[in-house]
Coordinates of C-alpha atoms and ligand atoms in Angstrom, one line a residue:
X1 CA -112.2 -177.0 -104.2
X2 CA -110.4 -175.9 -107.4
X3 CA -109.1 -172.3 -107.1
X4 CA -108.2 -169.5 -109.5
X5 CA -104.9 -167.7 -109.0
X6 CA -106.8 -164.6 -107.8
X7 CA -108.6 -166.8 -105.2
X8 CA -105.3 -168.2 -104.0
X9 CA -103.7 -164.8 -103.7
X10 CA -106.8 -163.4 -102.1
X11 CA -107.0 -166.2 -99.5
X12 CA -103.8 -164.9 -98.0
X13 CA -105.2 -161.4 -97.6
X14 CA -105.5 -160.5 -93.9
X15 CA -108.4 -158.1 -93.5
X16 CA -107.8 -155.0 -91.3
X17 CA -109.5 -154.4 -88.0
X18 CA -110.2 -151.3 -86.0
X19 CA -107.6 -150.5 -83.4
X20 CA -110.0 -151.1 -80.5
X21 CA -110.6 -154.7 -81.7
X22 CA -106.9 -155.6 -81.8
X23 CA -106.8 -156.5 -78.1
X24 CA -109.2 -157.0 -75.2
X25 CA -112.1 -154.5 -75.1
X26 CA -114.4 -152.8 -72.7
X27 CA -117.8 -151.6 -73.7
X28 CA -118.5 -147.9 -73.1
X29 CA -122.3 -147.1 -73.0
X30 CA -123.9 -143.9 -74.2
X31 CA -127.3 -142.5 -73.2
X32 CA -130.5 -144.5 -73.4
X33 CA -132.0 -144.5 -76.9
X34 CA -135.4 -144.1 -78.5
X35 CA -136.9 -145.6 -81.6
X36 CA -137.0 -143.4 -84.8
X37 CA -140.8 -143.4 -84.7
X38 CA -143.8 -144.6 -82.8
X39 CA -141.8 -144.6 -79.5
X40 CA -144.7 -145.6 -77.2
X41 CA -145.8 -148.5 -79.4
X42 CA -142.3 -149.8 -80.0
X43 CA -141.5 -149.6 -76.3
X44 CA -144.6 -151.7 -75.5
X45 CA -143.8 -154.3 -78.2
X46 CA -140.1 -154.6 -77.1
X47 CA -140.1 -154.1 -73.3
X48 CA -136.9 -156.1 -72.8
X49 CA -134.8 -154.6 -75.6
X50 CA -136.1 -151.1 -75.9
X51 CA -134.1 -148.0 -74.8
X52 CA -130.7 -149.7 -74.5
X53 CA -127.7 -147.4 -75.1
X54 CA -125.4 -147.3 -78.2
X55 CA -122.1 -148.7 -77.1
X56 CA -118.5 -148.2 -78.3
X57 CA -115.6 -150.5 -77.7
X58 CA -112.3 -149.2 -76.2
X59 CA -109.2 -151.0 -75.2
X60 CA -109.8 -153.0 -72.0
X61 CA -108.3 -155.5 -69.6
X62 CA -107.5 -159.0 -70.7
X63 CA -109.9 -161.6 -69.2
X64 CA -110.3 -165.4 -69.2
X65 CA -113.6 -166.1 -70.8
X66 CA -115.3 -169.5 -71.1
X67 CA -115.8 -171.1 -74.5
X68 CA -119.0 -170.2 -76.2
X69 CA -121.0 -171.8 -79.0
X70 CA -122.4 -169.4 -81.5
X71 CA -124.9 -169.9 -84.4
X72 CA -124.8 -167.8 -87.6
X73 CA -127.5 -167.3 -90.3
X74 CA -127.2 -165.6 -93.7
X75 CA -130.5 -164.0 -94.5
X76 CA -132.0 -162.5 -97.7
X77 CA -130.2 -161.5 -100.9
X78 CA -126.5 -162.2 -101.3
X79 CA -124.0 -159.4 -100.7
X80 CA -120.2 -159.4 -101.2
X81 CA -118.4 -159.9 -97.9
X82 CA -120.8 -162.4 -96.1
X83 CA -118.0 -165.0 -95.9
X84 CA -115.8 -162.4 -94.2
X85 CA -118.4 -161.6 -91.6
X86 CA -118.4 -165.3 -90.8
X87 CA -114.6 -165.6 -90.8
X88 CA -114.4 -162.5 -88.6
X89 CA -116.9 -164.0 -86.2
X90 CA -115.1 -167.3 -86.2
X91 CA -111.7 -165.7 -85.4
X92 CA -113.4 -163.5 -82.8
X93 CA -115.0 -166.3 -80.8
X94 CA -111.8 -168.4 -81.1
X95 CA -109.8 -165.5 -79.8
X96 CA -112.1 -165.3 -76.8
X97 CA -111.6 -169.0 -76.2
X98 CA -110.1 -171.5 -78.6
X99 CA -112.7 -174.1 -77.6
X100 CA -115.6 -171.9 -78.8
X101 CA -117.6 -173.3 -81.7
X102 CA -119.5 -171.8 -84.7
X103 CA -122.5 -173.4 -86.2
X104 CA -124.0 -172.3 -89.5
X105 CA -127.7 -172.7 -90.2
X106 CA -128.3 -173.8 -93.8
X107 CA -130.2 -171.7 -96.4
X108 CA -131.2 -168.9 -94.1
X109 CA -133.6 -168.5 -91.2
X110 CA -135.4 -171.7 -92.4
X111 CA -132.3 -173.7 -91.3
X112 CA -132.9 -172.6 -87.7
X113 CA -136.6 -173.7 -87.8
X114 CA -135.9 -176.9 -89.7
X115 CA -132.8 -177.8 -87.6
X116 CA -130.6 -177.8 -90.7
X117 CA -127.1 -176.9 -89.7
X118 CA -123.3 -177.6 -89.9
X119 CA -120.4 -176.9 -87.7
X120 CA -118.0 -174.4 -89.3
X121 CA -114.5 -175.6 -88.6
X122 CA -111.3 -173.8 -89.4
X123 CA -110.8 -176.0 -92.6
X124 CA -114.1 -174.8 -93.9
X125 CA -113.7 -171.2 -92.9
X126 CA -110.2 -171.0 -94.6
X127 CA -111.8 -172.1 -97.9
X128 CA -114.0 -169.0 -97.9
X129 CA -111.9 -166.2 -96.6
X130 CA -112.2 -163.0 -98.8
X131 CA -114.5 -164.8 -101.3
X132 CA -117.8 -163.5 -102.6
X133 CA -121.1 -165.4 -102.2
X134 CA -123.1 -166.9 -99.4
X135 CA -122.5 -170.5 -100.5
X136 CA -120.6 -171.5 -97.3
X137 CA -124.0 -172.1 -95.7
X138 CA -126.5 -170.6 -98.3
X139 CA -129.1 -168.0 -97.7
X140 CA -132.9 -167.8 -97.7
X141 CA -135.8 -165.4 -97.1
X142 CA -137.9 -167.3 -94.5
X143 CA -139.6 -164.7 -92.3
X144 CA -139.1 -165.4 -88.6
X145 CA -142.2 -164.0 -86.9
X146 CA -144.2 -166.9 -85.4
X147 CA -143.8 -168.1 -81.8
X148 CA -143.8 -171.7 -83.2
X149 CA -140.7 -170.8 -85.3
X150 CA -138.9 -169.3 -82.3
X151 CA -139.7 -172.3 -80.1
X152 CA -138.4 -174.7 -82.8
X153 CA -135.3 -172.6 -83.0
X154 CA -134.7 -172.7 -79.2
X155 CA -134.8 -176.5 -79.3
X156 CA -131.8 -176.8 -81.7
X157 CA -130.0 -173.9 -80.0
X158 CA -130.2 -175.8 -76.7
X159 CA -129.2 -179.1 -78.3
X160 CA -126.1 -177.5 -79.7
X161 CA -125.6 -175.4 -76.5
X162 CA -125.6 -172.2 -78.6
X163 CA -125.7 -169.1 -76.5
X164 CA -125.7 -166.5 -79.2
X165 CA -127.1 -166.2 -82.7
X166 CA -125.8 -163.8 -85.3
X167 CA -128.2 -162.9 -88.1
X168 CA -126.6 -161.3 -91.1
X169 CA -129.3 -159.5 -93.1
X170 CA -131.0 -156.4 -94.4
X171 CA -133.7 -154.4 -92.8
X172 CA -136.3 -157.2 -92.9
X173 CA -133.9 -159.8 -91.5
X174 CA -132.7 -157.5 -88.8
X175 CA -136.3 -156.8 -87.9
X176 CA -136.6 -160.5 -87.4
X177 CA -133.4 -160.5 -85.3
X178 CA -134.9 -157.9 -83.1
X179 CA -138.2 -159.7 -82.6
X180 CA -136.3 -162.9 -81.9
X181 CA -134.0 -161.2 -79.4
X182 CA -137.0 -159.7 -77.6
X183 CA -138.8 -163.1 -77.5
X184 CA -135.8 -165.0 -76.1
X185 CA -135.1 -162.2 -73.6
X186 CA -138.7 -162.2 -72.5
X187 CA -138.7 -165.9 -72.0
X188 CA -135.3 -165.8 -70.3
X189 CA -134.0 -168.5 -72.7
X190 CA -130.4 -167.3 -72.3
X191 CA -129.7 -166.9 -76.0
X192 CA -128.4 -163.5 -77.3
X193 CA -129.3 -162.3 -80.8
X194 CA -127.0 -160.0 -82.7
X195 CA -127.6 -158.5 -86.2
X196 CA -125.1 -157.5 -89.0
X197 CA -126.1 -154.8 -91.6
X198 CA -126.0 -156.5 -95.0
X199 CA -127.6 -155.5 -98.3
X200 CA -126.2 -154.4 -101.6
X201 CA -129.2 -152.0 -101.7
X202 CA -127.5 -149.6 -99.3
X203 CA -130.8 -148.8 -97.6
X204 CA -129.9 -150.1 -94.2
X205 CA -128.0 -147.0 -92.9
X206 CA -128.6 -144.2 -90.4
X207 CA -126.6 -142.1 -88.0
X208 CA -125.1 -145.3 -86.5
X209 CA -124.7 -147.5 -89.5
X210 CA -122.6 -145.8 -92.2
X211 CA -123.3 -148.3 -94.9
X212 CA -124.6 -151.8 -95.3
X213 CA -121.9 -154.3 -96.4
X214 CA -121.8 -155.4 -100.1
X215 CA -123.0 -152.0 -101.4
X216 CA -119.4 -151.0 -102.1
X217 CA -118.4 -154.1 -104.1
X218 CA -121.8 -154.4 -105.9
X219 CA -121.7 -150.7 -107.0
X220 CA -118.1 -151.0 -108.2
X221 CA -119.0 -154.2 -110.1
X222 CA -122.0 -152.5 -111.8
X223 CA -119.9 -149.4 -112.5
X224 CA -117.3 -151.5 -114.2
X225 CA -120.0 -153.0 -116.5
X226 CA -121.7 -149.6 -117.1
X227 CA -118.3 -148.1 -117.9
X228 CA -117.6 -150.9 -120.4
X229 CA -121.0 -150.3 -122.0
X230 CA -120.4 -146.5 -122.1
X231 CA -117.1 -147.1 -123.9
X232 CA -118.9 -149.4 -126.4
X233 CA -121.7 -146.9 -126.8
X234 CA -119.2 -144.0 -127.4
X235 CA -117.3 -146.2 -129.9
X236 CA -120.2 -147.3 -132.1
X237 CA -122.4 -144.3 -131.4
X238 CA -125.6 -146.0 -132.5
X239 CA -127.4 -147.2 -129.4
X240 CA -129.2 -145.9 -126.4
X241 CA -128.6 -148.3 -123.5
X242 CA -131.3 -148.7 -120.9
X243 CA -129.7 -150.1 -117.8
X244 CA -131.8 -151.2 -114.8
X245 CA -129.9 -151.5 -111.6
X246 CA -130.9 -153.5 -108.5
X247 CA -131.8 -152.0 -105.2
X248 CA -135.5 -152.8 -104.7
X249 CA -136.8 -149.6 -103.2
X250 CA -134.0 -147.1 -102.7
X251 CA -132.0 -145.6 -105.6
X252 CA -128.7 -145.6 -103.7
X253 CA -127.1 -148.1 -106.2
X254 CA -128.2 -146.1 -109.3
X255 CA -127.0 -142.9 -107.7
X256 CA -123.6 -144.3 -106.8
X257 CA -123.1 -145.8 -110.2
X258 CA -124.1 -142.4 -111.7
X259 CA -121.5 -140.7 -109.6
X260 CA -118.9 -143.2 -110.7
X261 CA -119.8 -143.4 -114.4
X262 CA -121.4 -140.0 -115.3
X263 CA -124.1 -141.5 -117.6
X264 CA -126.4 -139.3 -119.7
X265 CA -129.4 -139.9 -117.6
X266 CA -130.0 -141.5 -114.2
X267 CA -133.5 -141.6 -112.7
X268 CA -133.8 -141.3 -109.0
X269 CA -137.0 -142.9 -107.7
X270 CA -137.2 -140.7 -104.6
X271 CA -137.1 -137.6 -106.8
X272 CA -139.8 -139.0 -109.1
X273 CA -142.0 -139.4 -106.0
X274 CA -141.2 -136.0 -104.5
X275 CA -142.0 -134.3 -107.8
X276 CA -145.2 -136.4 -108.1
X277 CA -144.1 -137.4 -111.6
X278 CA -146.4 -139.7 -113.7
X279 CA -145.0 -142.5 -115.9
X280 CA -145.6 -140.2 -118.8
X281 CA -143.5 -137.4 -117.1
X282 CA -140.6 -139.8 -116.7
X283 CA -140.9 -140.9 -120.3
X284 CA -141.0 -137.2 -121.5
X285 CA -137.9 -136.4 -119.4
X286 CA -135.9 -139.2 -121.1
X287 CA -137.3 -138.4 -124.6
X288 CA -136.3 -134.7 -124.2
X289 CA -132.7 -135.6 -123.3
X290 CA -132.6 -138.0 -126.3
X291 CA -134.0 -135.3 -128.6
X292 CA -131.5 -132.7 -127.4
X293 CA -128.5 -135.1 -128.0
X294 CA -130.0 -135.9 -131.4
X295 CA -129.8 -132.1 -132.3
X296 CA -126.0 -132.4 -131.7
X297 CA -125.9 -135.5 -133.9
X298 CA -125.5 -137.9 -130.9
X299 CA -128.0 -140.7 -131.3
X300 CA -126.5 -142.7 -128.4
X301 CA -126.5 -142.6 -124.7
X302 CA -127.0 -144.3 -121.4
X303 CA -129.9 -144.3 -119.0
X304 CA -129.7 -145.7 -115.5
X305 CA -133.0 -146.9 -114.0
X306 CA -133.3 -147.9 -110.4
X307 CA -135.1 -151.2 -110.0
X308 CA -137.8 -149.8 -107.7
X309 CA -138.8 -146.8 -109.9
X310 CA -142.2 -148.1 -110.7
X311 CA -143.2 -148.3 -107.0
X312 CA -142.3 -144.6 -106.5
X313 CA -144.5 -143.2 -109.2
X314 CA -147.2 -141.8 -106.9
X315 CA -150.2 -143.2 -108.8
X316 CA -148.6 -146.7 -108.9
X317 CA -147.5 -146.4 -105.2
X318 CA -151.2 -145.8 -104.2
X319 CA -152.2 -148.7 -106.4
X320 CA -149.6 -151.1 -104.8
X321 CA -150.7 -150.0 -101.3
X322 CA -154.3 -150.9 -102.1
X323 CA -153.3 -154.2 -103.8
X324 CA -151.3 -155.2 -100.7
X325 CA -154.3 -154.7 -98.5
X326 CA -156.7 -156.5 -100.9
X327 CA -154.3 -159.4 -101.4
X328 CA -153.7 -159.8 -97.7
X329 CA -157.4 -160.6 -97.1
X330 CA -158.2 -164.3 -96.3
X331 CA -160.7 -164.3 -99.2
X332 CA -157.9 -163.4 -101.7
X333 CA -155.4 -165.8 -100.1
X334 CA -157.8 -168.7 -100.8
X335 CA -157.8 -168.0 -104.6
X336 CA -155.4 -169.2 -107.3
X337 CA -153.3 -166.7 -109.2
X338 CA -155.5 -165.8 -112.1
X339 CA -158.6 -165.7 -109.8
X340 CA -156.6 -163.2 -107.6
X341 CA -156.2 -160.8 -110.6
X342 CA -160.0 -160.8 -111.2
X343 CA -160.5 -160.5 -107.4
X344 CA -158.3 -157.4 -107.1
X345 CA -159.9 -155.8 -110.1
X346 CA -163.2 -156.1 -108.4
X347 CA -162.1 -154.8 -105.1
X348 CA -159.8 -151.9 -105.8
X349 CA -161.0 -148.3 -106.1
X350 CA -162.0 -147.0 -109.6
X351 CA -159.1 -144.6 -109.5
X352 CA -156.6 -147.4 -108.9
X353 CA -158.4 -149.7 -111.4
X354 CA -157.8 -147.0 -114.1
X355 CA -154.1 -147.0 -113.3
X356 CA -154.0 -150.8 -113.2
X357 CA -155.6 -151.1 -116.6
X358 CA -153.3 -148.4 -118.1
X359 CA -150.2 -150.6 -117.4
X360 CA -148.9 -153.2 -119.8
X361 CA -150.5 -156.6 -118.7
X362 CA -147.1 -158.1 -117.7
X363 CA -146.3 -155.2 -115.3
X364 CA -149.9 -155.1 -113.9
X365 CA -149.8 -158.9 -113.2
X366 CA -146.4 -158.5 -111.5
X367 CA -147.7 -155.8 -109.3
X368 CA -150.7 -157.9 -108.3
X369 CA -148.9 -161.1 -107.6
X370 CA -145.7 -162.6 -106.3
X371 CA -144.8 -160.8 -103.1
X372 CA -141.7 -162.1 -101.3
X373 CA -142.1 -163.5 -97.8
X374 CA -141.7 -160.0 -96.4
X375 CA -144.6 -158.6 -98.5
X376 CA -142.3 -156.8 -101.0
X377 CA -143.2 -156.5 -104.7
X378 CA -140.5 -158.4 -106.5
X379 CA -139.3 -155.5 -108.6
X380 CA -136.3 -157.4 -110.0
X381 CA -138.9 -159.3 -112.1
X382 CA -140.4 -156.2 -113.7
X383 CA -138.7 -155.2 -116.9
X384 CA -138.8 -151.4 -116.4
X385 CA -135.9 -150.8 -118.7
X386 CA -137.9 -152.3 -121.6
X387 CA -141.2 -150.6 -120.6
X388 CA -139.5 -147.2 -120.5
X389 CA -137.6 -147.6 -123.8
X390 CA -140.7 -148.7 -125.6
X391 CA -142.6 -145.7 -124.2
X392 CA -139.8 -143.3 -125.2
X393 CA -139.7 -144.8 -128.7
X394 CA -143.4 -144.3 -129.1
X395 CA -143.1 -140.7 -127.9
X396 CA -140.2 -140.0 -130.2
X397 CA -142.2 -141.4 -133.1
X398 CA -144.9 -138.9 -132.4
X399 CA -142.4 -136.1 -132.1
X400 CA -140.9 -137.1 -135.4
X401 CA -144.2 -136.6 -137.1
X402 CA -144.5 -133.0 -135.8
X403 CA -140.8 -132.3 -136.5
X404 CA -139.7 -132.0 -132.8
X405 CA -137.3 -134.9 -133.2
X406 CA -135.1 -135.9 -136.1
X407 CA -132.8 -138.5 -134.8
X408 CA -132.5 -142.3 -134.8
X409 CA -133.4 -144.3 -131.7
X410 CA -132.0 -147.8 -131.4
X411 CA -131.9 -149.4 -128.0
X412 CA -130.2 -152.1 -126.0
X413 CA -131.3 -153.3 -122.6
X414 CA -129.5 -154.5 -119.5
X415 CA -130.3 -155.5 -116.0
X416 CA -127.5 -155.5 -113.5
X417 CA -128.2 -157.1 -110.1
X418 CA -127.3 -160.7 -109.8
X419 CA -123.9 -160.0 -111.5
X420 CA -122.7 -158.0 -108.5
X421 CA -124.2 -159.7 -105.5
X422 CA -121.6 -162.4 -105.2
X423 CA -118.5 -160.6 -106.5
X424 CA -115.3 -161.0 -104.6
X425 CA -115.4 -158.3 -101.9
X426 CA -113.4 -155.2 -102.5
X427 CA -110.8 -154.4 -99.9
X428 CA -113.3 -152.1 -98.3
X429 CA -115.9 -154.8 -98.0
X430 CA -113.4 -157.4 -97.0
X431 CA -112.1 -155.3 -94.1
X432 CA -115.5 -153.9 -93.2
X433 CA -117.2 -157.3 -93.1
X434 CA -114.4 -159.0 -91.2
X435 CA -114.6 -156.2 -88.7
X436 CA -118.4 -156.5 -88.4
X437 CA -118.1 -160.2 -87.7
X438 CA -115.2 -159.9 -85.3
X439 CA -117.0 -157.1 -83.5
X440 CA -120.2 -159.3 -83.2
X441 CA -118.1 -161.7 -81.1
X442 CA -117.2 -158.8 -78.8
X443 CA -120.9 -157.8 -78.4
X444 CA -121.6 -161.5 -77.5
X445 CA -118.8 -161.6 -75.0
X446 CA -120.2 -158.4 -73.4
X447 CA -123.6 -160.1 -73.0
X448 CA -125.5 -157.9 -75.5
X449 CA -128.7 -158.9 -77.2
X450 CA -130.9 -157.1 -79.7
X451 CA -127.9 -155.1 -80.9
X452 CA -126.5 -154.7 -84.4
X453 CA -122.8 -154.8 -84.9
X454 CA -121.5 -151.4 -86.2
X455 CA -118.2 -150.2 -87.5
X456 CA -117.9 -146.4 -88.1
X457 CA -115.6 -143.8 -89.5
X458 CA -114.8 -146.1 -92.4
X459 CA -113.7 -143.4 -94.8
X460 CA -110.6 -143.1 -92.5
X461 CA -107.9 -145.8 -92.5
X462 CA -109.1 -149.0 -90.8
X463 CA -107.0 -148.4 -87.7
X464 CA -109.2 -145.4 -87.0
X465 CA -112.5 -147.2 -87.4
X466 CA -114.8 -147.2 -84.5
X467 CA -116.4 -150.5 -83.3
X468 CA -119.5 -150.9 -81.2
X469 CA -123.2 -151.8 -81.2
X470 CA -126.5 -150.1 -81.7
X471 CA -129.8 -151.4 -80.3
X472 CA -132.0 -152.5 -83.2
X473 CA -135.1 -151.1 -81.6
X474 CA -133.6 -147.6 -82.1
X475 CA -134.1 -148.0 -85.9
X476 CA -137.7 -149.2 -85.7
X477 CA -141.1 -147.6 -86.4
X478 CA -144.5 -149.0 -87.4
X479 CA -145.3 -149.5 -91.0
X480 CA -148.1 -151.2 -92.9
X481 CA -147.2 -154.6 -94.1
X482 CA -149.6 -157.2 -95.6
X483 CA -152.5 -155.1 -94.4
X484 CA -151.3 -154.7 -90.8
X485 CA -149.2 -152.2 -88.9
X486 CA -145.9 -153.9 -88.0
X487 CA -142.7 -152.9 -86.2
X488 CA -140.0 -152.7 -88.9
X489 CA -136.6 -151.1 -89.3
X490 CA -137.0 -147.8 -91.2
X491 CA -135.5 -148.0 -94.7
X492 CA -133.0 -145.3 -95.6
X493 CA -134.0 -143.8 -99.0
X494 CA -131.9 -141.4 -101.1
X495 CA -132.2 -138.0 -99.4
X496 CA -132.8 -135.2 -101.9
X497 CA -131.1 -132.7 -99.6
X498 CA -128.1 -135.0 -99.0
X499 CA -124.7 -134.3 -100.5
X500 CA -124.6 -137.3 -103.0
X501 CA -127.9 -136.4 -104.7
X502 CA -127.1 -132.6 -104.6
X503 CA -123.7 -133.3 -106.3
X504 CA -125.4 -135.4 -109.0
X505 CA -128.2 -132.9 -109.5
X506 CA -125.6 -130.1 -110.1
X507 CA -123.9 -132.2 -112.8
X508 CA -126.7 -134.1 -114.6
X509 CA -127.6 -131.5 -117.2
X510 CA -124.0 -131.3 -118.4
X511 CA -123.7 -135.2 -118.4
X512 CA -127.0 -135.4 -120.3
X513 CA -126.1 -133.1 -123.2
X514 CA -122.3 -133.8 -123.4
X515 CA -120.5 -137.1 -123.3
X516 CA -118.6 -137.0 -120.1
X517 CA -118.4 -140.8 -119.4
X518 CA -116.1 -142.2 -116.8
X519 CA -114.9 -145.7 -117.2
X520 CA -114.1 -147.0 -113.7
X521 CA -112.6 -150.4 -114.7
X522 CA -112.5 -153.5 -112.6
X523 CA -112.1 -153.6 -108.8
X524 CA -108.4 -153.8 -107.9
X525 CA -107.3 -155.8 -104.9
X526 CA -103.5 -155.3 -105.0
X527 CA -101.8 -152.0 -105.8
X528 CA -101.8 -148.4 -104.8
X529 CA -104.2 -147.4 -102.0
X530 CA -105.9 -144.7 -104.1
X531 CA -106.8 -147.5 -106.6
X532 CA -107.6 -150.3 -104.2
X533 CA -109.0 -148.9 -101.0
X534 CA -111.4 -146.2 -101.9
X535 CA -114.9 -146.2 -100.3
X536 CA -117.9 -145.3 -102.4
X537 CA -118.4 -141.7 -103.6
X538 CA -121.7 -141.7 -101.8
X539 CA -120.0 -142.4 -98.5
X540 CA -117.2 -139.9 -99.2
X541 CA -119.7 -137.1 -100.0
X542 CA -121.9 -138.0 -96.9
X543 CA -118.9 -137.9 -94.6
X544 CA -117.8 -134.5 -95.9
X545 CA -120.7 -132.9 -94.1
Ligands
FBP601 P1 -131.7 -157.9 -99.5 O1 -132.4 -156.7 -99.1 O2 -132.2 -159.1 -98.8 O3 -130.2 -157.8 -99.2 O4 -131.9 -158.2 -101.0 C1 -131.7 -157.2 -101.9 C2 -132.0 -157.6 -103.4 O5 -130.7 -157.9 -104.0 C3 -132.7 -156.5 -104.1 O6 -131.8 -155.6 -104.6 C4 -133.5 -157.3 -105.1 O7 -134.7 -156.6 -105.5 C5 -133.8 -158.6 -104.4 O8 -132.8 -158.8 -103.5 C6 -133.9 -159.7 -105.3 O9 -134.3 -160.8 -104.6 P2 -134.1 -162.3 -105.0 O10 -132.7 -162.7 -104.7 O11 -135.0 -163.1 -104.1 O12 -134.4 -162.5 -106.4

């Protein structure tokens, strides 16, 4: 494989590990745990993996352990650092016993079901250390939930003598990991399942998981681009830039980018929902900020829009919930796409039909169709940035007629998502991911299943990081998916009483009226620690509590 100079220099980078993982470990167990919601139901659904303690690793005695074969799956959207989780896992199992082997299942959970795999040898691993992307084995979104899939999986796991499977994924994929761990434990199949918290969206976090990997690098990449746009914007002073940012449901990415770049406006979906804002309220909020800047002669600015905004507008949220139920019916499933649109129109309530009909056709169609395998609306396909800017333009035109607005409103649109998902991991993500993978090998060696690998205290230097595991059942509750109540990991949304949002809220009026842009510049890998090793502002503010 041809390499750039940066790749060559980066390949030599040795990621840091928490002190406890530098030698042999012992697992220290805490008290039994409970799920975050629906305790009785979750306990009944996961009798073999419910209630296990959180564990922390401490330095232990050296032991001779047998070689172990481990399988690894990359699941869901790409996130910077996936290759380092795999290289950490590889080095971890080799340090347990040099004869251990690592197998990668190709293109996500589907690779396990279809028996599509490759052995990951040291030559292959060395090509991918500290690189972005998931291309070492590829990723996919196949949902693992059927007994038939689990049984197909066990066949190949037995054939390859794999005793543990590591699933690197977000909330949906780790829900799969938990279901699989429970099934294999119930059947006594002798295969452990361990999860790793991945997603650029930053919504797989809780008291035990500080952050999901990839969030740091993705936000820094988007912030570099937003900073560049802001400098362009402040140089030409003639455009309003509407910038949509990935992050499906939660607005963590938009909030972090706002903290890094200080744009004029950043919408936070969770606040829109809490304030029960309508689409028109959101448009008015932006138009008023545009009009105020125009009073100061500033016909330019930046607006950050979280990808999932549309789903958080309460009227649209209600509509989506009903659409999900209607579309899940077998009658709807048997229809083709355009028949489905007519079908939903006939079967939703008059109130929801009115909302449906008020949306531009392309947005309405998108809400009614194309769920991903986990039942999520594919918000990355909805052009919210264009929808909002067109609606703001129409409102400003009306205000122009009654003299409320006298400026010029020219726009540019951007969507940043795929640009950041495979960026070369920042030092933070390179270290964090390598530690998560290495730590997964220690969970395996300690016989754990149904656990997620965790690394905590990551705003401190890596030597002070804490390594351990959290039972996945602890994060679960029941939620309605595809018309049925299902056990799923609870998504972490932006907390409006949390430090990151509060800080943003205390500054946003000033950022809206004045021009206080910050230009973060590109991620730096080599140089002073205050430039190269900073965690996200979100994490720093959260850890200050
Ligand atoms: P994961 O939760 O699987 O990590 O994926 C997150 C994400 O990047 C979202 O931000 C985005 O909405 C979605 O994936 C896009 O999905 P796809 O890659 O299938 O287009």
